[in-house]
Structures are given as structure tokens and as C-alpha cells.
Amino acid sequence: MENVSQGKATILIVDDDEQIRKLLNQILQSDHDCTIVGSAEEALEILDTRTFDLVLSDINLGRMNGFELVPSILNQNPDTAVVMISGQQTIEYAIEAMRVGAFDYITKPLDVRHVAASVKRALNHHELLKAKRRYDNHLEDLVKERTAQVERLAYYDRLTDLPNRVLFSDRCAEAVAQARQNCHLVGVLLLTIDHFKGINDTLGHEAGDQLLIEVATRLKACAKQAEIIGRFEGAEFALLLTNFADQASLEELSLAIFESLKAFFYLAGQEVYVTPSIGISFFPRNGDDGSTILQNAGTALHRAKKLG
């Protein structure tokens, strides 16, 4: 639906009395964009294509009265303000008008000052409703955004944006479960950067962080066949592979990783060379579940570090 106000507040006037329609239009048209119709049915037809800031509606409209019209208006656009008009002076009519969702109630014969004041209040109310809806929508979007950020932090490393240990472990368990059914291999490579603490201590943590980011980039470039690459604590990275032929394929990948990390890293204004230690484990030879495969890869990594 479209609002074509071009800066002026849009008002739909609904009354089966032509003189009342013309009078209201005459009162309001200089400052507002007015549309006039003679029945609730005509009002609903035009509301299918346009939205209005304010609807001024008589109660007695023929087959469909104003009390029945108001809920339809608000269902289509909850921000529209509705002011009801009636020749009935009784409080019951005013109460019923408010009950069905009208903002205000004015009686005939119409007082120009009363109409102008009621329209002004109703349009102010409409602006408040719009502002509240914008705030609610913004708040909802903000909550969704923050929720997504928190969920991502639960599964991804903030520095490298790689999956963390939790997500990697879950994916590893899933891969082993599928491999058990399909009789194929699952491999895990754990690697750590040797003497990483010394880099932090001598060049600073900012340089250490930059090194980890660049290591992650090189791993993604040289190990594209990896199902997932993750970063655990410190300078420890993990690769999960499900599409390889044998243990020799994992060893070839480990050599490729060595080669990719041989080139210097430019950190804190100087060239820095690093070496990795790598531990390899694979299903089904080194364990029957994801947790055991990861544990044995860690054991292999520890042994590789001791061997230098």
C-alpha cells in the first residue's frame, strides 16, 4: 500500500451525508490531503491501495457501520488514527467507539474548532504511533543482531573468524558418524606455531594477533580440501578432512602446510620466520569417535613438539 501525501497529512473522510463530507473537506483541505467517500465499502476499497494518517468516519453508514469499519482500518494499518463522528450525544456511543479502536469521538452538528482540535490531536497520536513502531522495529532488529553476534561468538574465533573448538568438535563428531555409515576416512590435523609465546613477549600481542590472522589466511589458501579449519586456544589450529585416500594424503598436506608457513611474516616492522608442529590422527585407525580422534591428534602434536 502507498501513502501519497507529499508532505501533507493524509485524511480519509467517510460519511454518507454529502453535505457533511463537503464541510469536513472544506475545513481540512487547505492543510491536509483529503479524500472523501460515501460508504464503508468505498473506504475499504481505497484502503486496499492507500494508507492514511487519519480516518474521519461517521458511525451510521448504511449496510456497514463505522463500528465495523474501524477494526478493518486498524488491521490494515495499525498506525492510522481514527476519529468517529455521530449525531448521537449519548456516552454509550463514545465508549463503543473507543472500544473498537477509535482515538476520538466528535458529535454533530459539527463545530469547526472542535473538528480542527480533534484532527490535530489525532494526527499527533498517529505520529507517536509511527515513532513507537520505528523504535520497536529498530529494537527488534537490534536484538536479532546482538543475538546473532552472541551465537557467532559461541562458535567462532573472534580474531580469525575461524570455527572455534566447540564448533570444530561438533563437526568432527558428525563427520565420524557419517564415515562410520559410509565406510570412509576422517582425518584431523592439529598444528601449533612453535615458540609463539616468544613472539608475543618480544614483539607484543598485537604482532602475535597479526601472525595468527595471517596463518589462518595461509591455511585456507593451501588446504582448500579441508572440510573445516578451526582455531583453538593460543596458536593452535585444526583441520578436518573427509575427502582423502589414505594416511599418505594427510602427510602430503602437512608438508604443504610447512611450505606455506616457511615464507616470512612481516610483524612489527620486521621479518619473522616461524615453524609449525603438526599432529595427525584419522578414523578409524586412531579412534572410533570424534572426541578420540581429536584427543589422539593432540597426543601426536605433543609428541611432534617434543621431537622438535
Tab-separated table of C-alpha atoms in Angstrom:
chain	number	residue	atom	x	y	z
A	1	MET	CA	0.000	0.000	0.000
A	2	GLU	CA	1.114	3.548	-0.679
A	3	ASN	CA	0.846	6.898	1.045
A	4	VAL	CA	0.823	9.773	-1.438
A	5	SER	CA	0.699	12.704	0.976
A	6	GLN	CA	3.728	14.625	-0.458
A	7	GLY	CA	4.361	16.273	2.926
A	8	LYS	CA	0.749	16.846	3.966
A	9	ALA	CA	-1.056	14.555	6.401
A	10	THR	CA	-3.476	12.275	4.550
A	11	ILE	CA	-7.069	12.119	5.742
A	12	LEU	CA	-9.875	9.854	4.552
A	13	ILE	CA	-13.344	11.287	5.190
A	14	VAL	CA	-16.137	8.688	5.308
A	15	ASP	CA	-19.729	9.914	5.572
A	16	ASP	CA	-22.938	9.074	3.711
A	17	ASP	CA	-24.123	12.664	4.074
A	18	GLU	CA	-22.751	14.668	1.147
A	19	GLN	CA	-23.057	17.991	2.980
A	20	ILE	CA	-21.009	16.676	5.931
A	21	ARG	CA	-18.364	15.300	3.562
A	22	LYS	CA	-18.080	18.645	1.796
A	23	LEU	CA	-17.997	20.564	5.082
A	24	LEU	CA	-15.204	18.421	6.520
A	25	ASN	CA	-13.270	18.639	3.281
A	26	GLN	CA	-13.676	22.423	3.268
A	27	ILE	CA	-12.412	22.681	6.858
A	28	LEU	CA	-9.371	20.452	6.345
A	29	GLN	CA	-8.268	20.602	2.720
A	30	SER	CA	-6.056	23.690	2.986
A	31	ASP	CA	-3.604	21.963	5.359
A	32	HIS	CA	-4.217	18.288	4.597
A	33	ASP	CA	-4.500	15.893	1.683
A	34	CYS	CA	-8.169	14.872	1.906
A	35	THR	CA	-10.044	12.048	0.179
A	36	ILE	CA	-13.813	11.726	0.582
A	37	VAL	CA	-16.045	8.653	0.178
A	38	GLY	CA	-19.698	7.997	0.948
A	39	SER	CA	-19.673	4.468	2.394
A	40	ALA	CA	-17.636	1.975	4.395
A	41	GLU	CA	-17.384	-0.235	1.323
A	42	GLU	CA	-15.799	2.586	-0.701
A	43	ALA	CA	-13.454	3.288	2.195
A	44	LEU	CA	-12.256	-0.323	2.314
A	45	GLU	CA	-11.750	-0.349	-1.437
A	46	ILE	CA	-9.487	2.691	-1.355
A	47	LEU	CA	-7.703	1.434	1.779
A	48	ASP	CA	-6.582	-1.574	-0.238
A	49	THR	CA	-4.384	0.711	-2.332
A	50	ARG	CA	-3.548	3.592	0.018
A	51	THR	CA	-2.740	4.240	3.644
A	52	PHE	CA	-3.998	7.273	5.543
A	53	ASP	CA	-2.677	9.049	8.604
A	54	LEU	CA	-6.219	9.742	9.814
A	55	VAL	CA	-9.700	8.432	9.037
A	56	LEU	CA	-12.739	10.565	9.946
A	57	SER	CA	-15.757	8.271	9.827
A	58	ASP	CA	-19.430	8.600	10.550
A	59	ILE	CA	-20.970	5.780	12.585
A	60	ASN	CA	-24.204	5.348	10.616
A	61	LEU	CA	-23.088	4.491	7.099
A	62	GLY	CA	-25.720	2.086	5.819
A	63	ARG	CA	-25.032	-1.625	5.369
A	64	MET	CA	-21.673	-1.498	7.153
A	65	ASN	CA	-21.444	0.941	10.043
A	66	GLY	CA	-18.462	2.811	11.433
A	67	PHE	CA	-18.034	0.438	14.366
A	68	GLU	CA	-17.477	-2.402	11.898
A	69	LEU	CA	-15.196	-0.302	9.696
A	70	VAL	CA	-12.704	0.708	12.385
A	71	PRO	CA	-11.232	-2.787	13.058
A	72	SER	CA	-10.721	-3.273	9.302
A	73	ILE	CA	-8.854	0.038	9.091
A	74	LEU	CA	-6.592	-0.825	12.014
A	75	ASN	CA	-5.938	-4.352	10.747
A	76	GLN	CA	-4.611	-2.898	7.509
A	77	ASN	CA	-2.595	-0.137	9.174
A	78	PRO	CA	-2.372	-0.089	12.985
A	79	ASP	CA	-0.744	3.356	12.924
A	80	THR	CA	-3.782	5.062	11.380
A	81	ALA	CA	-5.684	7.273	13.837
A	82	VAL	CA	-9.489	7.072	13.642
A	83	VAL	CA	-11.913	9.759	14.767
A	84	MET	CA	-15.603	8.820	14.771
A	85	ILE	CA	-18.460	11.228	14.049
A	86	SER	CA	-22.035	10.756	15.189
A	87	GLY	CA	-25.265	12.630	15.739
A	88	GLN	CA	-25.743	10.568	18.909
A	89	GLN	CA	-24.951	12.520	22.059
A	90	THR	CA	-25.015	9.550	24.454
A	91	ILE	CA	-21.882	8.395	26.265
A	92	GLU	CA	-22.519	4.800	25.208
A	93	TYR	CA	-21.694	5.596	21.591
A	94	ALA	CA	-18.443	7.276	22.575
A	95	ILE	CA	-17.478	4.299	24.753
A	96	GLU	CA	-18.239	1.860	21.930
A	97	ALA	CA	-16.171	3.965	19.529
A	98	MET	CA	-13.171	3.779	21.870
A	99	ARG	CA	-13.729	0.064	22.417
A	100	VAL	CA	-13.425	-0.740	18.705
A	101	GLY	CA	-10.224	1.320	18.430
A	102	ALA	CA	-11.188	4.939	17.659
A	103	PHE	CA	-8.890	7.615	19.053
A	104	ASP	CA	-11.564	10.292	19.459
A	105	TYR	CA	-15.303	10.911	19.080
A	106	ILE	CA	-16.990	14.111	17.911
A	107	THR	CA	-20.680	14.848	17.628
A	108	LYS	CA	-22.932	16.575	15.118
A	109	PRO	CA	-23.711	19.347	14.473
A	110	LEU	CA	-20.021	19.881	13.784
A	111	ASP	CA	-18.112	22.664	15.485
A	112	VAL	CA	-15.251	23.820	13.253
A	113	ARG	CA	-12.934	24.497	16.212
A	114	HIS	CA	-13.787	21.143	17.772
A	115	VAL	CA	-13.081	19.327	14.487
A	116	ALA	CA	-9.755	21.123	13.993
A	117	ALA	CA	-8.643	20.391	17.562
A	118	SER	CA	-9.653	16.720	17.317
A	119	VAL	CA	-7.833	16.296	13.995
A	120	LYS	CA	-4.692	17.893	15.405
A	121	ARG	CA	-4.719	15.583	18.447
A	122	ALA	CA	-5.363	12.534	16.273
A	123	LEU	CA	-2.532	13.351	13.878
A	124	ASN	CA	-0.166	13.877	16.808
A	125	HIS	CA	-1.259	10.469	18.102
A	126	HIS	CA	-0.574	8.987	14.662
A	127	GLU	CA	2.981	10.384	14.686
A	128	LEU	CA	3.557	8.907	18.131
A	129	LEU	CA	2.346	5.511	16.911
A	130	LYS	CA	4.703	5.683	13.932
A	131	ALA	CA	7.620	6.681	16.145
A	132	LYS	CA	6.865	3.838	18.550
A	133	ARG	CA	6.679	1.338	15.698
A	134	ARG	CA	10.009	2.558	14.304
A	135	TYR	CA	11.537	2.214	17.759
A	136	ASP	CA	10.023	-1.268	18.227
A	137	ASN	CA	11.264	-2.378	14.806
A	138	HIS	CA	14.718	-0.956	15.482
A	139	LEU	CA	14.803	-2.640	18.882
A	140	GLU	CA	13.727	-5.946	17.353
A	141	ASP	CA	16.411	-5.679	14.662
A	142	LEU	CA	18.967	-4.764	17.306
A	143	VAL	CA	18.030	-7.770	19.450
A	144	LYS	CA	18.281	-10.057	16.411
A	145	GLU	CA	21.655	-8.585	15.504
A	146	ARG	CA	23.011	-8.918	19.043
A	147	THR	CA	21.639	-12.464	19.319
A	148	ALA	CA	23.346	-13.427	16.065
A	149	GLN	CA	26.602	-11.877	17.302
A	150	VAL	CA	26.428	-13.767	20.606
A	151	GLU	CA	25.632	-17.023	18.810
A	152	ARG	CA	28.546	-16.459	16.442
A	153	LEU	CA	30.912	-15.761	19.331
A	154	ALA	CA	29.867	-19.084	20.826
A	155	TYR	CA	31.087	-20.960	17.748
A	156	TYR	CA	33.663	-18.769	16.020
A	157	ASP	CA	37.014	-17.323	16.994
A	158	ARG	CA	36.737	-13.553	17.244
A	159	LEU	CA	40.258	-12.868	15.957
A	160	THR	CA	40.455	-15.094	12.855
A	161	ASP	CA	36.718	-15.724	12.327
A	162	LEU	CA	37.510	-19.434	12.087
A	163	PRO	CA	35.326	-22.037	13.841
A	164	ASN	CA	36.370	-22.495	17.464
A	165	ARG	CA	36.961	-25.739	19.356
A	166	VAL	CA	33.261	-26.188	20.158
A	167	LEU	CA	32.097	-25.993	16.545
A	168	PHE	CA	35.086	-27.969	15.240
A	169	SER	CA	34.431	-30.754	17.745
A	170	ASP	CA	30.757	-30.906	16.726
A	171	ARG	CA	31.640	-31.078	13.025
A	172	CYS	CA	34.278	-33.713	13.717
A	173	ALA	CA	31.754	-35.865	15.600
A	174	GLU	CA	29.256	-35.506	12.748
A	175	ALA	CA	31.905	-36.432	10.164
A	176	VAL	CA	32.930	-39.560	12.075
A	177	ALA	CA	29.302	-40.623	12.481
A	178	GLN	CA	28.753	-40.290	8.720
A	179	ALA	CA	32.054	-42.036	7.960
A	180	ARG	CA	31.027	-44.969	10.143
A	181	GLN	CA	27.923	-45.415	7.986
A	182	ASN	CA	29.638	-44.783	4.636
A	183	CYS	CA	32.933	-46.525	5.411
A	184	HIS	CA	35.242	-43.658	4.523
A	185	LEU	CA	38.086	-41.902	6.328
A	186	VAL	CA	38.077	-38.810	8.525
A	187	GLY	CA	41.334	-37.054	9.283
A	188	VAL	CA	42.313	-34.366	11.767
A	189	LEU	CA	45.463	-32.262	11.669
A	190	LEU	CA	46.332	-30.230	14.743
A	191	LEU	CA	49.103	-27.690	14.399
A	192	THR	CA	50.625	-25.075	16.612
A	193	ILE	CA	53.134	-22.310	15.911
A	194	ASP	CA	56.391	-23.073	17.699
A	195	HIS	CA	57.611	-20.508	20.246
A	196	PHE	CA	54.528	-18.338	19.791
A	197	LYS	CA	54.822	-17.037	23.345
A	198	GLY	CA	58.257	-15.647	22.493
A	199	ILE	CA	56.745	-13.622	19.629
A	200	ASN	CA	54.150	-12.151	21.982
A	201	ASP	CA	56.787	-11.390	24.593
A	202	THR	CA	59.281	-9.749	22.222
A	203	LEU	CA	57.079	-8.106	19.575
A	204	GLY	CA	53.867	-7.606	21.549
A	205	HIS	CA	50.414	-9.118	21.480
A	206	GLU	CA	49.322	-7.024	18.504
A	207	ALA	CA	52.059	-8.657	16.418
A	208	GLY	CA	51.050	-12.043	17.788
A	209	ASP	CA	47.443	-11.452	16.767
A	210	GLN	CA	48.528	-10.367	13.299
A	211	LEU	CA	50.565	-13.559	12.963
A	212	LEU	CA	47.548	-15.711	13.863
A	213	ILE	CA	45.376	-13.896	11.309
A	214	GLU	CA	47.973	-14.406	8.573
A	215	VAL	CA	48.488	-18.060	9.498
A	216	ALA	CA	44.731	-18.589	9.179
A	217	THR	CA	44.808	-16.966	5.734
A	218	ARG	CA	47.658	-19.185	4.561
A	219	LEU	CA	45.980	-22.325	5.887
A	220	LYS	CA	42.782	-21.514	3.998
A	221	ALA	CA	44.792	-20.970	0.829
A	222	CYS	CA	46.889	-24.150	0.961
A	223	ALA	CA	44.323	-26.531	2.484
A	224	LYS	CA	41.257	-25.868	0.355
A	225	GLN	CA	40.357	-29.545	0.520
A	226	ALA	CA	39.790	-29.259	4.263
A	227	GLU	CA	36.167	-29.634	5.325
A	228	ILE	CA	36.690	-27.104	8.085
A	229	ILE	CA	39.633	-25.156	9.504
A	230	GLY	CA	39.412	-24.027	13.108
A	231	ARG	CA	41.412	-22.121	15.654
A	232	PHE	CA	41.618	-23.387	19.201
A	233	GLU	CA	43.357	-21.685	22.120
A	234	GLY	CA	46.576	-19.731	21.610
A	235	ALA	CA	48.374	-20.561	18.366
A	236	GLU	CA	46.682	-23.932	17.843
A	237	PHE	CA	44.798	-24.617	14.613
A	238	ALA	CA	42.859	-27.666	13.450
A	239	LEU	CA	41.906	-29.042	10.056
A	240	LEU	CA	39.161	-31.597	9.409
A	241	LEU	CA	39.338	-33.685	6.221
A	242	THR	CA	36.790	-36.136	4.855
A	243	ASN	CA	37.869	-36.474	1.234
A	244	PHE	CA	41.289	-38.149	1.146
A	245	ALA	CA	42.607	-41.547	0.119
A	246	ASP	CA	44.978	-42.599	2.885
A	247	GLN	CA	47.377	-41.527	5.607
A	248	ALA	CA	49.935	-40.502	2.996
A	249	SER	CA	47.492	-37.846	1.741
A	250	LEU	CA	47.413	-36.285	5.217
A	251	GLU	CA	51.194	-36.339	5.377
A	252	GLU	CA	51.361	-34.594	1.994
A	253	LEU	CA	49.012	-31.919	3.273
A	254	SER	CA	51.139	-31.425	6.379
A	255	LEU	CA	54.179	-30.874	4.149
A	256	ALA	CA	52.218	-28.355	2.075
A	257	ILE	CA	51.349	-26.507	5.294
A	258	PHE	CA	55.037	-26.468	6.272
A	259	GLU	CA	55.858	-24.961	2.888
A	260	SER	CA	53.118	-22.328	3.110
A	261	LEU	CA	54.386	-21.170	6.516
A	262	LYS	CA	58.076	-21.070	5.520
A	263	ALA	CA	57.832	-17.621	3.953
A	264	PHE	CA	58.457	-14.803	6.417
A	265	PHE	CA	55.714	-12.841	8.188
A	266	TYR	CA	56.182	-9.079	8.384
A	267	LEU	CA	55.385	-8.228	12.008
A	268	ALA	CA	56.124	-5.058	13.971
A	269	GLY	CA	58.340	-3.742	11.217
A	270	GLN	CA	60.490	-6.825	10.776
A	271	GLU	CA	60.592	-10.181	9.017
A	272	VAL	CA	59.663	-13.078	11.271
A	273	TYR	CA	60.061	-16.758	10.398
A	274	VAL	CA	58.062	-19.456	12.169
A	275	THR	CA	57.765	-23.225	12.126
A	276	PRO	CA	54.711	-25.337	12.975
A	277	SER	CA	54.405	-28.613	14.841
A	278	ILE	CA	51.702	-30.900	13.433
A	279	GLY	CA	49.898	-33.915	14.827
A	280	ILE	CA	47.827	-36.230	12.625
A	281	SER	CA	45.031	-38.616	13.582
A	282	PHE	CA	42.370	-40.313	11.492
A	283	PHE	CA	39.286	-42.510	11.720
A	284	PRO	CA	39.039	-45.472	12.001
A	285	ARG	CA	42.704	-46.229	12.742
A	286	ASN	CA	43.174	-43.806	15.656
A	287	GLY	CA	39.749	-43.842	17.257
A	288	ASP	CA	36.090	-44.688	16.839
A	289	ASP	CA	34.561	-41.291	17.604
A	290	GLY	CA	35.272	-37.613	17.057
A	291	SER	CA	36.428	-36.974	20.600
A	292	THR	CA	39.004	-39.772	20.488
A	293	ILE	CA	40.268	-38.684	17.063
A	294	LEU	CA	40.813	-35.143	18.381
A	295	GLN	CA	42.454	-36.430	21.548
A	296	ASN	CA	44.879	-38.617	19.602
A	297	ALA	CA	45.686	-35.766	17.219
A	298	GLY	CA	46.560	-33.729	20.305
A	299	THR	CA	48.799	-36.527	21.564
A	300	ALA	CA	50.542	-36.685	18.191
A	301	LEU	CA	51.004	-32.917	18.252
A	302	HIS	CA	52.526	-33.049	21.710
A	303	ARG	CA	54.943	-35.731	20.543
A	304	ALA	CA	55.885	-33.669	17.470
A	305	LYS	CA	56.644	-30.658	19.664
A	306	LYS	CA	58.866	-32.751	21.944
A	307	LEU	CA	60.739	-34.091	18.944
A	308	GLY	CA	61.276	-30.520	17.732
